[in-house]
CSV table of C-alpha atoms in Angstrom, one decimal:
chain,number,residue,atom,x,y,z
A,1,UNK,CA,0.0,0.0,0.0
A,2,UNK,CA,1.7,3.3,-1.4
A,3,UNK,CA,1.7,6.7,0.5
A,4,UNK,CA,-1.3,7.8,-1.8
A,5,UNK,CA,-3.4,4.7,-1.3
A,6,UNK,CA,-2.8,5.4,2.5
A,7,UNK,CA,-4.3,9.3,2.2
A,8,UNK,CA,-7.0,7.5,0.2
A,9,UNK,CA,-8.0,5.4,2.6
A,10,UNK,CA,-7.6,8.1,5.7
A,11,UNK,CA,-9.8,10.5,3.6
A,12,UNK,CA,-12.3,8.1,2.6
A,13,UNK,CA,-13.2,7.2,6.3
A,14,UNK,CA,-12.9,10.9,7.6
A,15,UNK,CA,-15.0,12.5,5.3
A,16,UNK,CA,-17.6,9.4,5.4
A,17,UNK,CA,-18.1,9.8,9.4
A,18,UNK,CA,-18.2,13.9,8.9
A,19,UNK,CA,-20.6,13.5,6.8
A,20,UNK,CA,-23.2,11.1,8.6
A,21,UNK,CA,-21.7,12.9,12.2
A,22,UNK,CA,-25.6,14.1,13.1
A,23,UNK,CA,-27.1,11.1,12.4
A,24,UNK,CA,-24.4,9.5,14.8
A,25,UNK,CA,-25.6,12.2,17.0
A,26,UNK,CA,-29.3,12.1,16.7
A,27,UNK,CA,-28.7,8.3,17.8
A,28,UNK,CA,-26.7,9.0,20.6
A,29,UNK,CA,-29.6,11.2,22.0
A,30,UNK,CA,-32.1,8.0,22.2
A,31,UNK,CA,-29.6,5.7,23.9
A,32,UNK,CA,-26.5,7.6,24.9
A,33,UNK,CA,-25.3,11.1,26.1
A,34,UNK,CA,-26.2,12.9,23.1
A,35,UNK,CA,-22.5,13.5,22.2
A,36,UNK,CA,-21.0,10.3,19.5
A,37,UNK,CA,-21.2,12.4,16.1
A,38,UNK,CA,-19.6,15.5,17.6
A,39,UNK,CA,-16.5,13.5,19.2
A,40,UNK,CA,-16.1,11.1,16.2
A,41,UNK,CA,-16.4,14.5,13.9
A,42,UNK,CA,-13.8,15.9,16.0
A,43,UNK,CA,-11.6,13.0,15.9
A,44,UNK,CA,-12.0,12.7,12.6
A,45,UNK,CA,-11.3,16.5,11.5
A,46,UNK,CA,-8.3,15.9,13.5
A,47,UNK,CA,-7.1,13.2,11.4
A,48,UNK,CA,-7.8,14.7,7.8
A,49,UNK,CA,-6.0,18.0,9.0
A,50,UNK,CA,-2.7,16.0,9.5
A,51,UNK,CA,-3.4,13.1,6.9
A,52,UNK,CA,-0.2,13.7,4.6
A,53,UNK,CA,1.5,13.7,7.7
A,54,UNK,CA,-0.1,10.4,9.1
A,55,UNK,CA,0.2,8.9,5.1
A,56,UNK,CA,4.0,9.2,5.0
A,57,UNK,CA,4.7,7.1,7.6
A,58,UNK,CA,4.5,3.3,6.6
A,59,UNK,CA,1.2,1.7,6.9
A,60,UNK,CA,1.4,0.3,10.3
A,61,UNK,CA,2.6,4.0,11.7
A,62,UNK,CA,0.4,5.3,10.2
A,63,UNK,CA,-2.3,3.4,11.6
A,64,UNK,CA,-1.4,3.8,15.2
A,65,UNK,CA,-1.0,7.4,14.1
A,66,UNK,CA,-4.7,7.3,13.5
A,67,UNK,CA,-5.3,5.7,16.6
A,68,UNK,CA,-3.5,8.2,18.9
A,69,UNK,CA,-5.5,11.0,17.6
A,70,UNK,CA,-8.9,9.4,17.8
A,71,UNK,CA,-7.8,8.8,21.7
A,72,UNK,CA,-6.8,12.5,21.9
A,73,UNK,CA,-9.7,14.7,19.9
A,74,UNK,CA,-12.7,11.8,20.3
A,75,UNK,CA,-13.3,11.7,24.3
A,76,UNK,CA,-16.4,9.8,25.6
A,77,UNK,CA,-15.2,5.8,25.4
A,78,UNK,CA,-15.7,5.5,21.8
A,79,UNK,CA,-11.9,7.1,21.4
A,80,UNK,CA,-10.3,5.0,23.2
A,81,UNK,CA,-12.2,2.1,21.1
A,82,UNK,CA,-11.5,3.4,17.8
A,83,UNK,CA,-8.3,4.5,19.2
A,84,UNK,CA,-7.9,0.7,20.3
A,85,UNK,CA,-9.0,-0.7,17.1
A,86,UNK,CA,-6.7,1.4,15.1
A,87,UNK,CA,-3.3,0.9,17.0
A,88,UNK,CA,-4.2,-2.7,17.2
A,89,UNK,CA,-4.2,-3.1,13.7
A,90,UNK,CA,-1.2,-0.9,13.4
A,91,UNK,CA,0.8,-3.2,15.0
A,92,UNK,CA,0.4,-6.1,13.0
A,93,UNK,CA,0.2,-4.2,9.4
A,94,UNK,CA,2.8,-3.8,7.1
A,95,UNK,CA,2.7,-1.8,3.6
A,96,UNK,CA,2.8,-5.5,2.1
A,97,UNK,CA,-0.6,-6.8,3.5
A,98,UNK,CA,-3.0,-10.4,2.1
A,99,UNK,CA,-6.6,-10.2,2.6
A,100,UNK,CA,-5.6,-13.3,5.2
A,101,UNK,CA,-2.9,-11.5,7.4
A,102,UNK,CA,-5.9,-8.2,7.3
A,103,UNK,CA,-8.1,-10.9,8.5
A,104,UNK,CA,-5.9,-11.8,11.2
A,105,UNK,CA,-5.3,-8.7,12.7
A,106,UNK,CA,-9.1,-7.5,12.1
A,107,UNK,CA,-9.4,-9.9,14.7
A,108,UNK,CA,-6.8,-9.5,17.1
A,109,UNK,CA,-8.0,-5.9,17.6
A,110,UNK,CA,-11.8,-7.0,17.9
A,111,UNK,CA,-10.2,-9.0,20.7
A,112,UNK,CA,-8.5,-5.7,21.8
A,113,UNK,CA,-11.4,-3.9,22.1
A,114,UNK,CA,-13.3,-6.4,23.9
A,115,UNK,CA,-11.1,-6.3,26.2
A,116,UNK,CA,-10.9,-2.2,26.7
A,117,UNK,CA,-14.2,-2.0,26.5
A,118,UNK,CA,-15.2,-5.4,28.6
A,119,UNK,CA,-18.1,-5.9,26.5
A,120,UNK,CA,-18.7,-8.9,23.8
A,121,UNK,CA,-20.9,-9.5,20.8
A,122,UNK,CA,-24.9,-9.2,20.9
A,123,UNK,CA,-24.6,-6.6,23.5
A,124,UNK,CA,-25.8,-3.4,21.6
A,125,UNK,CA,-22.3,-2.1,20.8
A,126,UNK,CA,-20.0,-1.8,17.9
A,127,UNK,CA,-18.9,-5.3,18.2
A,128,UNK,CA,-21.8,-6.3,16.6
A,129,UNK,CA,-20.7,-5.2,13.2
A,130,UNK,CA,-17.1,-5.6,13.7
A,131,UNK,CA,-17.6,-9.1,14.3
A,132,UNK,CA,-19.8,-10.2,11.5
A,133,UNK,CA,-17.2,-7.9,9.0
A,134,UNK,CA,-14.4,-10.2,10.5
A,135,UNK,CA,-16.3,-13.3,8.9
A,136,UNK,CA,-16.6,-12.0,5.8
A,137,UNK,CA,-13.1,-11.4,5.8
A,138,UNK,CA,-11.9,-14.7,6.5
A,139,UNK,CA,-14.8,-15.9,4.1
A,140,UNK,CA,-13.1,-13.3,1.1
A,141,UNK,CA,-14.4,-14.1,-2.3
A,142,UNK,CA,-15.0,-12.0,-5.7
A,143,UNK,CA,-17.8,-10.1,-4.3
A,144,UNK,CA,-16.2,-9.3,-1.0
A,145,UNK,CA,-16.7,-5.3,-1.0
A,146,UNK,CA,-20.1,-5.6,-1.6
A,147,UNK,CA,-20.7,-8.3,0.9
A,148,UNK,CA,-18.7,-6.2,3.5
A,149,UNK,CA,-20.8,-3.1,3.1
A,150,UNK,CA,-24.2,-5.3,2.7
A,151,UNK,CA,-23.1,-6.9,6.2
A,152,UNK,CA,-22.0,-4.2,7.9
A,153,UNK,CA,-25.2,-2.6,7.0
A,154,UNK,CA,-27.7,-5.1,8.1
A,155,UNK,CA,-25.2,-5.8,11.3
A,156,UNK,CA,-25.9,-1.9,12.4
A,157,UNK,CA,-29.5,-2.5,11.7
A,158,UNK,CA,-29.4,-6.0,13.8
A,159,UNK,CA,-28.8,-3.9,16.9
A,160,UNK,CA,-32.4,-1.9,16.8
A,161,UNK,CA,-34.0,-4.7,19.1
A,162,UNK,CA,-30.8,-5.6,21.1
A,163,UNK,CA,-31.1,-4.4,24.6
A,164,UNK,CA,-28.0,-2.7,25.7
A,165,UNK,CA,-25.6,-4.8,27.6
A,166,UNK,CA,-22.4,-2.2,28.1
A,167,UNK,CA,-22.1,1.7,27.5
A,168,UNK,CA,-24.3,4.4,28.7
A,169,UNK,CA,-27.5,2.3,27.1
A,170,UNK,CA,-27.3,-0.1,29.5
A,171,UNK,CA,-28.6,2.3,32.1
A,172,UNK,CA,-31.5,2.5,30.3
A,173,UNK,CA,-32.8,-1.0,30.4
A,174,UNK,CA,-35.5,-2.3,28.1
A,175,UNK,CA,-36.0,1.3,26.9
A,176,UNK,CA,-32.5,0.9,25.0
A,177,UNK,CA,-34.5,-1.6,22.7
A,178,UNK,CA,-35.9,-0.3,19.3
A,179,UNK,CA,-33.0,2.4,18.4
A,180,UNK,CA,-29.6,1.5,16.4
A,181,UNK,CA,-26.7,1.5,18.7
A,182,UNK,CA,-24.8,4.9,17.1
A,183,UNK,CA,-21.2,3.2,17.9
A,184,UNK,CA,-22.2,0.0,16.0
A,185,UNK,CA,-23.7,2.6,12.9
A,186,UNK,CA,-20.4,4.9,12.7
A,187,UNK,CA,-18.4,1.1,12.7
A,188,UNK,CA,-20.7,0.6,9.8
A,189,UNK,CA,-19.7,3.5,8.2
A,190,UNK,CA,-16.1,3.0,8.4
A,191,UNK,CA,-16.2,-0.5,7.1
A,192,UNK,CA,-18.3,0.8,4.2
A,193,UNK,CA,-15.7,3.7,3.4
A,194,UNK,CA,-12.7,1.1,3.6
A,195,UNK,CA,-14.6,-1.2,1.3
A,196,UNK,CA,-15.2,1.8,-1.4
A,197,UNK,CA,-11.3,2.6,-1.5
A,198,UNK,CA,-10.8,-1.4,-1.7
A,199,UNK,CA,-12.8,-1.4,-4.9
A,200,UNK,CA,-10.7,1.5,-6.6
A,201,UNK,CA,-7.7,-0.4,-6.0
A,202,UNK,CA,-8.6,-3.9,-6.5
């Protein structure tokens, strides 16, 4: 993965949560504290204002480069997830990556982000799209964009009659059931922008 496939990818993702930051927000205000679009815009302007700095490192800097600043700008817990997510997978990327080593390290981060956030699939969080993503991964295939957005899609959607298990949801008990979970949506999001800038380069 060149330097300009990297700034792709960074912009891609950035500009895809800034985009869709009030919707993250408007679900935040059913379940959560109201805040999720505004930190992950935040954290995500932060990000495309030092992209070609981020891009010239080597993928797996760059990565954890990504990481660091979602900690610093997001706030709330989902920084520290993302943040999580993308260091973990910046540790065991290289420029050079197959779609089975990505696989691999997809899901030695989910694992790291279980554990940081002590939660598990099918409890209303963003686990419940990065997990079905991961199998679709491991399943690759032809079609495998398409199938990743599709999932990650209806894997967002799967979370409207969850009741929350972990996060601030959780306080509010059966009333958590019937809205999206906004951290599992803007994980959706993500893995739809990465799949678009896998299709231009495939």
């Amino acid at each position: 993965m060149d330097r300009q496939t990297r700034k792709t990818l960074f912009e891609t993702v950035a500009k895809r949560v800034i985009a869709n930051a009030d919707e993250l927000t408007d679900l935040d205000r059913a379940i959560g504290d109201g805040d999720h679009g505004i930190n992950m815009r935040r954290g995500f302007e932060a990000v495309l204002a030092t992209v070609d700095e981020l891009s010239a490192k080597n993928l797996g800097e760059s990565l954890k480069g990504v990481g660091t600043t979602l900690v610093m700008k997001v706030g709330g817990a989902s920084g520290p997830l993302y943040g999580t997510l993308f260091m973990s997978l910046g540790k065991l990327l290289e420029d050079e990556v197959t779609y089975e080593q990505a696989a691999d390290a997809f899901a030695a981060s989910i694992e790291a982000v279980k554990a940081r956030g002590k939660s598990d699939v099918g409890q209303k969080t963003m686990l419940d799209v990065l997990f079905p993503v991961l199998g679709v991964l491991r399943e690759g295939g032809a079609d495998m964009t398409a199938r990743l957005k599709a999932t990650a899609k209806a894997a967002a959607e799967d979370t409207i009659p969850m009741r929350a298990i972990r996060g601030r949801a959780s306080f509010l008990g059966e009333r958590s059931i019937g809205h999206m979970d906004p951290g599992a949506r803007s994980s959706a999001l993500i893995v739809d922008a990465v799949a678009d800038v896998m299709e231009g380069f495939a």
